[in-house]
C-alpha angles and dihedrals in degrees: 000000000000127000115303091243090059091048089050090055093045103044108009127257114308129243137045094283091073109030127095122273110285117242129024125342092260138042129223125235133158092270098052137275120324129183116261119257114272115266117259120274122272104262101237130123131192120230125202131184096038118162112263092237093050117138132200091257090056090058091047088053091048089054093044110172096023125103104247111197100172143004118200116188117205117230130190122192086353095302130104114263095200091252131108144162120236121200116206134200102249136013093244089067093066092082090050090052094050088057085069092064112130092005115134130260104190106319095335129080116225126219116219122202138177113258138179139241087246093053090048096050088044092055089049089054090049096051092049089051090048093050090050095050093049090042091059093042092054092048096253101096100115131150094294092061096232135116115083118124131231107222117200093017098116110128121236124263099260139148093293109015126066116212111241128196116249125241088263088065095063103276089163089064096058116115112256119221098173096269127102128194115216119205132185096040119160106257088238093055113119136181098281090056088052093048091052090049088059095034091137089064127073101246138153131208090253091061090058118080116183107196129223133190128244090281095054093254121138113257096203090249136103140174128223126199114213125194092255146346091272092059098047089049089052089050091061086084082084094059109128094004116133132262103194102319096332133102111232116204122205127208130183104247140177139228090254093058091044092054092045093053091047090050095057089060097052 
C-alpha cells in the first residue's frame, strides 16, 4: 500500500465520515421527496505563521488530542513558506482545531483557518510540481520525479525530534555505521513502504524501525539497518527523493540514536 495521502487522492478518503450519503439521491417524507443533507465537510485546516524550522511532529503536538492524519508543508522556490495544511480524523475536530488559532508554537503564534478538500488537493499537486521542477534544476529530476531538496526544513531540537544538519552542512562527510535515519515520512508509512523506497538494497522487515512517540503516534521518522557502512553510504543516493509526494531526508545514524528513539516509544 502506498502512503495514505496518495490513497486519498486516488480513491478518496476512507470511512463513512467522508463518503457520499448512502442510498438514492433523494429521501422520502410524507410531503414528497427532498434532497439528502450535504455530506460533512472534509476535515482539513490551513495553518499560517509556522516557524520555518517546524516539523510534522511539532504540528501534531500543537493539535494535541486531535487525530492528525496528514501534514502538508507549503514550499516556494524550494523553501518553506510558514504555511501548511493539516488533515484531521473527523469533521467534528475542525472546531477544536480552530480553537488553536493565534496560539503559540515556540515563539510564534500560528493562525488556523478553515479549508477545503479542493484547496488541500491543489496544494498537493503544486508541491509535486515544485519538487519536479527543483529536482530537474538540481540535476536529480530523473524518471521517478524525485530529487529536489528542501533547504531550511530541518526540525528544531525538541522533546522528541533531534535537529540534524542539512546536506549543505557536509552530510556526505558524516561517519557511516550502517544505520540511516529517515525524516519526513508520511504518518501512514509502514515498513513495506520503506522497503519499497530502498528496493535496490537487500533489506528485511527486521532491519526497518518506524518510530513512535510516547503516545504511540508515528513521528514521521524511521531507522534502517543496512548490512554494512558501505551499503548505507550507497543508500544516501535516495536522500531527498520522494515517497509518494513527500521528500524523504536521510542522515547517517548510530545504534545509540536508534535505541534512544525506540525507547521513547515504549
